[in-house]
Amino acid sequence: MEVLIMYVGFLFAVYSVIGNDVIQTLGTFLTSNKKTHWAILWTFASVILTATLVYGWYFYNGDVSYQRLGNIPLPEKIMWWHLIAPLALLIITRFGIPVSTTFMILSIFSSQQIIEKMIIKSVYGYGIAVISAFLIYLVIAKSFESKKSIANLEASKNIKFWVAAQWVSTAFLWSQWLIQDFANIFVFLPRKLSLTELLLALALILSIMAYIFKSKGGKIQEIVNKKVNAGNIRSATLIDLCYGIILFIYGNYNSIPMSTTWTFIGVLAGREMAINYLLNKKNVKNSSKLIFKDLSKVSFGLAISVVIVYLIQYIKFL
C-alpha cells in the first residue's frame, strides 16, 4: 500500500506541477508560436527537459532535484494523508488558479524551519522580480513595446532574428525552471533514482507534457494571454530572458527550494506597471487590479498550503 501511495503521489505531483507551473516558462512561448504545430513545440521542450533531468541524475549521483531535497528527506512511511496536497493542487489547476507548487507539495514533507526559509526566499524573489522587471521595462518599453515599434518589427527582416532569440531564451528559461521545480515533481520518490526509475519517470512526464501542449496550455495560459503584448514574439523573448536571469542568479543562490510562481508573477507585474506607466497611463488602474488579482491567487495557494500542513498534523494524532 505504501508503494502504491508513493507512485500515486508522484503521478498527482507530475500532472499538477507541470499543469500549473509550465505556463510560467512556456506560456509566452506557446502564445507567440500558436501557429506552430504543438508536436514541434513539445519535442523542443522535451529535449531540454530530458537533457536537464539526465544531467542532474548523472552529476548528482541519482539526485534529479539538484540537491534541493537534501534537507527534505522522504518519510520512513508515506501515508494516505500525504496525497492531500497534490490532490488539492490537481483540483486547483483544473480551475486555472496559479498557485505555488513549492508550498503546496514540499510543505507536507518539510520542517517548520525549512518552510519559513522557502517562504522568505520566495517573497524576496517576488520583490526582486517586480523591481527588476519594472526598471528594465522603464528603459526598453518605448523601444520594444509601443504599437509603432511592434508594427515596425512585423514589417522588418528582424523578425527571423527574434524568432531564433525566443527559442534560445525559452531553452535557457525552461532549463532554469526545471532545476528549481524538479524538487516538487520528485518529492514522492527516493532521493536517489535508479536508471529504470529515471526512465519510467521521464516517460510519464513527457506524456503529460504532450497532453498539456496539445490542449494549448489549459486554463493557466489565460494569465499570460491577458498581459500586454505577451503574444508578440519580441515581448515574449524579453519576458523569458528577464525571468530566466532572475532564476539563474537568485534561484541558484542556495539550495533552498523557492516558488518560481511568485517570481513569474513578479516579472509580469513589474513589466505591466512599467509599460502602462509609459505608454498607456489610462490603463494603470486596470493593470493594478490585474496585478493584485494575480498576487491574490498565489497568496491563496500559500494559505491553502498552510491549512493542509496543519490538517495533516491534526490527522497524524487522531
Coordinates of C-alpha atoms in Angstrom, one line a residue:
M1 CA 0.0 0.0 0.0
E2 CA 2.8 2.4 0.9
V3 CA 4.5 1.9 -2.5
L4 CA 1.1 2.5 -4.3
I5 CA 0.6 5.7 -2.3
M6 CA 4.1 6.8 -3.3
Y7 CA 3.6 6.3 -7.0
V8 CA 0.1 7.8 -7.0
G9 CA 1.5 10.8 -5.2
F10 CA 4.2 11.1 -7.9
L11 CA 1.6 10.9 -10.6
F12 CA -0.5 13.6 -9.0
A13 CA 2.6 15.8 -8.4
V14 CA 3.8 15.4 -12.0
Y15 CA 0.4 16.4 -13.5
S16 CA -0.4 19.2 -11.1
V17 CA 3.1 20.7 -11.0
I18 CA 3.6 20.7 -14.8
G19 CA 0.0 21.7 -15.5
N20 CA 0.2 24.7 -13.0
D21 CA 3.8 25.8 -13.4
V22 CA 4.7 25.0 -17.0
I23 CA 2.9 28.2 -18.2
Q24 CA 5.4 30.2 -16.2
T25 CA 8.2 29.2 -18.5
L26 CA 6.4 28.1 -21.7
G27 CA 3.3 30.3 -21.7
T28 CA 4.7 33.1 -23.7
F29 CA 6.4 30.6 -26.0
L30 CA 3.0 28.8 -26.7
T31 CA 1.2 32.1 -27.2
S32 CA 3.7 33.6 -29.7
N33 CA 4.0 30.3 -31.5
K34 CA 0.4 29.4 -31.6
K35 CA 0.6 28.8 -35.4
T36 CA 3.3 26.1 -34.9
H37 CA 2.1 22.6 -34.5
W38 CA 2.0 21.6 -30.8
A39 CA 4.1 18.4 -31.5
I40 CA 7.1 20.6 -32.7
L41 CA 6.9 22.7 -29.6
W42 CA 6.5 19.6 -27.4
T43 CA 9.6 18.0 -29.0
F44 CA 11.7 21.1 -28.4
A45 CA 10.7 21.3 -24.7
S46 CA 11.1 17.6 -24.2
V47 CA 14.7 17.6 -25.5
I48 CA 15.6 20.3 -23.0
L49 CA 13.8 18.6 -20.1
T50 CA 15.4 15.2 -20.9
A51 CA 18.9 16.8 -21.0
T52 CA 18.4 18.7 -17.8
L53 CA 17.0 15.7 -16.0
V54 CA 19.7 13.3 -17.1
Y55 CA 22.4 15.8 -16.4
G56 CA 21.2 16.2 -12.8
W57 CA 20.8 12.5 -12.3
Y58 CA 24.3 11.8 -13.6
F59 CA 26.3 14.6 -11.9
Y60 CA 24.4 14.4 -8.6
N61 CA 24.6 10.7 -8.2
G62 CA 20.9 9.9 -8.9
D63 CA 19.6 13.1 -7.3
V64 CA 17.5 14.7 -10.0
S65 CA 16.4 17.6 -7.7
Y66 CA 19.9 19.2 -8.0
Q67 CA 20.2 18.7 -4.1
R68 CA 17.1 20.8 -3.4
L69 CA 15.6 17.9 -1.5
G70 CA 18.7 17.5 0.7
N71 CA 17.0 19.0 3.7
I72 CA 13.6 17.4 2.9
P73 CA 14.0 13.6 3.4
L74 CA 11.5 11.1 2.3
P75 CA 9.4 10.0 5.3
E76 CA 10.1 6.5 6.6
K77 CA 6.4 5.7 5.9
I78 CA 4.3 7.5 3.4
M79 CA 0.6 7.6 4.5
W80 CA -2.6 8.4 2.6
W81 CA -2.7 12.0 4.0
H82 CA 0.4 12.8 2.0
L83 CA -1.8 12.7 -1.1
I84 CA -4.0 15.6 0.2
A85 CA -1.6 18.3 -1.1
P86 CA -1.0 17.1 -4.7
L87 CA -4.7 16.2 -4.9
A88 CA -5.7 19.7 -3.8
L89 CA -3.2 21.2 -6.3
L90 CA -4.7 19.0 -9.1
I91 CA -8.1 20.4 -8.4
I92 CA -6.9 24.0 -8.2
T93 CA -5.0 23.6 -11.5
R94 CA -8.2 22.4 -13.2
F95 CA -9.8 25.8 -12.2
G96 CA -6.9 27.7 -13.7
I97 CA -5.6 29.2 -10.5
P98 CA -1.8 29.8 -10.5
V99 CA -0.5 28.7 -7.1
S100 CA 2.9 27.9 -5.7
T101 CA 3.5 24.2 -6.2
T102 CA 6.6 24.6 -4.0
F103 CA 4.5 25.4 -1.0
M104 CA 1.7 23.1 -1.8
I105 CA 3.8 20.0 -2.4
L106 CA 7.0 20.4 -0.4
S107 CA 5.4 21.8 2.8
I108 CA 3.9 18.4 3.8
F109 CA 7.4 16.9 3.9
S110 CA 9.3 19.9 5.4
S111 CA 10.1 21.0 8.9
Q112 CA 8.8 24.4 10.0
Q113 CA 12.2 25.9 9.7
I114 CA 12.5 24.8 6.0
I115 CA 9.0 26.1 5.3
E116 CA 9.9 29.5 6.7
K117 CA 13.1 29.6 4.6
M118 CA 11.1 28.7 1.5
I119 CA 8.6 31.5 2.1
I120 CA 11.3 34.1 2.8
K121 CA 13.2 33.2 -0.3
S122 CA 10.0 33.2 -2.4
V123 CA 8.8 36.6 -1.1
Y124 CA 12.2 38.1 -1.7
G125 CA 12.1 36.6 -5.2
Y126 CA 8.8 38.2 -5.9
G127 CA 10.1 41.6 -4.8
I128 CA 13.3 41.3 -6.8
A129 CA 11.3 40.2 -9.9
V130 CA 8.9 43.2 -9.6
I131 CA 11.7 45.8 -9.1
S132 CA 14.0 44.3 -11.8
A133 CA 11.2 44.0 -14.4
F134 CA 9.9 47.5 -13.7
L135 CA 13.3 49.1 -14.0
I136 CA 14.2 47.1 -17.2
Y137 CA 11.0 48.0 -18.9
L138 CA 11.2 51.6 -17.9
V139 CA 14.3 51.7 -20.1
I140 CA 13.1 49.5 -23.0
A141 CA 9.3 49.8 -23.1
K142 CA 9.2 52.7 -25.6
S143 CA 11.6 51.0 -28.0
F144 CA 10.2 47.5 -27.8
E145 CA 6.6 47.6 -26.5
S146 CA 4.9 50.5 -28.3
K147 CA 2.4 49.8 -31.1
K148 CA 4.7 51.5 -33.6
S149 CA 7.8 49.5 -32.7
I150 CA 5.8 46.2 -32.8
A151 CA 4.3 47.2 -36.2
N152 CA 7.8 48.0 -37.5
L153 CA 9.1 44.7 -36.2
E154 CA 6.5 42.7 -38.0
A155 CA 7.3 44.5 -41.3
S156 CA 11.0 44.2 -41.0
K157 CA 13.5 41.4 -41.6
N158 CA 14.5 41.3 -38.0
I159 CA 11.6 39.0 -37.2
K160 CA 13.8 36.0 -38.1
F161 CA 16.3 37.1 -35.5
W162 CA 13.7 37.4 -32.8
V163 CA 12.2 34.0 -33.7
A164 CA 15.7 32.5 -33.1
A165 CA 16.2 34.6 -30.0
Q166 CA 12.9 33.5 -28.5
W167 CA 13.7 29.8 -28.9
V168 CA 17.1 30.3 -27.3
S169 CA 15.7 32.3 -24.4
T170 CA 13.0 29.8 -23.9
A171 CA 15.5 27.0 -23.7
F172 CA 17.5 28.9 -21.1
L173 CA 14.5 29.7 -19.0
W174 CA 13.0 26.2 -19.3
S175 CA 16.2 24.6 -18.0
Q176 CA 16.5 27.0 -15.1
W177 CA 12.8 26.4 -14.1
L178 CA 13.3 22.7 -14.2
I179 CA 16.3 22.9 -11.9
Q180 CA 14.1 24.7 -9.4
D181 CA 11.0 22.6 -9.8
F182 CA 12.3 19.1 -10.2
A183 CA 12.2 19.0 -6.4
N184 CA 8.4 19.5 -6.5
I185 CA 7.9 16.8 -9.1
F186 CA 10.1 14.1 -7.5
V187 CA 9.5 14.7 -3.8
F188 CA 7.4 11.5 -3.5
L189 CA 10.2 9.3 -4.9
P190 CA 13.5 8.1 -3.4
R191 CA 16.2 10.8 -3.3
K192 CA 18.5 8.6 -5.4
L193 CA 16.8 7.1 -8.5
S194 CA 17.9 4.0 -10.4
L195 CA 18.2 4.2 -14.2
T196 CA 14.9 2.2 -14.5
E197 CA 13.1 4.7 -12.2
L198 CA 14.6 7.6 -14.1
L199 CA 13.4 6.3 -17.5
L200 CA 9.9 5.5 -16.2
A201 CA 9.5 8.9 -14.6
L202 CA 10.7 10.6 -17.7
A203 CA 8.2 8.7 -19.9
L204 CA 5.4 9.8 -17.6
I205 CA 6.4 13.4 -17.5
L206 CA 6.8 13.6 -21.3
S207 CA 3.4 12.0 -21.8
I208 CA 1.7 14.5 -19.5
M209 CA 3.5 17.4 -21.2
A210 CA 2.2 16.2 -24.6
Y211 CA -1.4 16.4 -23.3
I212 CA -0.8 19.9 -21.9
F213 CA 0.8 21.1 -25.2
K214 CA -2.0 19.6 -27.2
S215 CA -4.5 21.5 -25.1
K216 CA -2.6 24.7 -25.7
G217 CA -1.6 25.2 -22.0
G218 CA -5.0 24.8 -20.4
K219 CA -6.7 27.3 -18.1
I220 CA -3.5 28.7 -16.6
Q221 CA -2.5 30.0 -20.0
E222 CA -5.1 32.7 -19.7
I223 CA -2.9 34.6 -17.2
V224 CA -0.3 35.1 -19.9
N225 CA -2.8 35.9 -22.7
K226 CA -4.2 38.8 -20.7
K227 CA -0.9 40.6 -20.4
V228 CA 0.1 43.4 -22.7
N229 CA 1.7 42.2 -25.9
A230 CA 2.5 38.8 -24.4
G231 CA 1.8 37.2 -27.8
N232 CA 4.3 39.3 -29.6
I233 CA 7.5 37.3 -30.2
R234 CA 9.9 40.0 -29.1
S235 CA 7.9 40.7 -26.0
A236 CA 7.8 37.0 -25.2
T237 CA 11.6 36.8 -25.6
L238 CA 12.3 39.7 -23.3
I239 CA 9.9 38.2 -20.6
D240 CA 11.6 34.8 -20.8
L241 CA 15.1 36.3 -20.7
C242 CA 14.3 38.5 -17.7
Y243 CA 12.6 35.7 -15.8
G244 CA 15.4 33.2 -16.7
I245 CA 18.2 35.5 -15.5
I246 CA 16.5 36.1 -12.1
L247 CA 16.1 32.3 -11.6
F248 CA 19.7 31.7 -12.6
I249 CA 21.1 34.3 -10.3
Y250 CA 18.7 34.3 -7.3
G251 CA 17.3 30.8 -7.6
N252 CA 20.8 29.2 -7.5
Y253 CA 22.0 31.4 -4.7
N254 CA 21.4 28.5 -2.4
S255 CA 19.7 25.1 -2.5
I256 CA 16.6 26.1 -0.5
P257 CA 13.6 25.5 -2.8
M258 CA 11.7 28.6 -3.8
S259 CA 8.4 29.4 -5.5
T260 CA 9.0 30.1 -9.2
T261 CA 5.4 31.1 -9.4
W262 CA 5.9 34.1 -7.2
T263 CA 8.9 35.1 -9.3
F264 CA 7.0 34.7 -12.6
I265 CA 4.0 36.8 -11.3
G266 CA 6.5 39.4 -10.1
V267 CA 8.1 39.7 -13.6
L268 CA 4.7 40.1 -15.2
A269 CA 3.7 42.6 -12.6
G270 CA 6.8 44.8 -12.9
R271 CA 6.6 44.7 -16.7
E272 CA 2.9 45.5 -16.8
M273 CA 3.3 48.5 -14.5
A274 CA 6.2 50.0 -16.5
I275 CA 4.5 49.5 -19.9
N276 CA 1.2 51.1 -18.8
Y277 CA 3.0 53.9 -16.9
L278 CA 5.0 54.9 -20.0
L279 CA 2.7 54.0 -22.9
N280 CA -0.9 53.7 -21.6
K281 CA -1.5 55.7 -18.5
K282 CA -5.3 55.2 -18.8
N283 CA -4.8 51.5 -18.1
V284 CA -2.6 51.9 -15.0
K285 CA -5.6 51.4 -12.7
N286 CA -6.8 48.4 -14.6
S287 CA -3.4 46.8 -14.7
S288 CA -3.1 47.4 -10.9
K289 CA -6.3 45.4 -10.4
L290 CA -5.0 42.6 -12.6
I291 CA -1.7 42.5 -10.7
F292 CA -3.5 42.4 -7.4
K293 CA -5.7 39.6 -8.7
D294 CA -2.7 37.5 -9.7
L295 CA -1.0 38.1 -6.4
S296 CA -4.2 37.2 -4.6
K297 CA -4.3 33.9 -6.4
V298 CA -0.8 32.9 -5.4
S299 CA -1.4 34.1 -1.9
F300 CA -4.5 31.9 -1.8
G301 CA -2.3 29.0 -2.8
L302 CA 0.1 29.8 0.1
A303 CA -2.8 29.9 2.5
I304 CA -4.1 26.6 1.3
S305 CA -0.6 25.1 1.8
V306 CA -0.5 26.3 5.4
V307 CA -4.0 24.9 6.1
I308 CA -3.0 21.5 4.5
V309 CA 0.1 21.3 6.6
Y310 CA -1.9 21.9 9.8
L311 CA -4.6 19.5 8.6
I312 CA -2.0 16.7 8.1
Q313 CA -0.5 17.4 11.5
Y314 CA -4.0 17.1 13.1
I315 CA -4.7 13.8 11.2
K316 CA -1.5 12.3 12.4
F317 CA -2.6 12.5 16.0
L318 CA -6.1 11.2 15.5

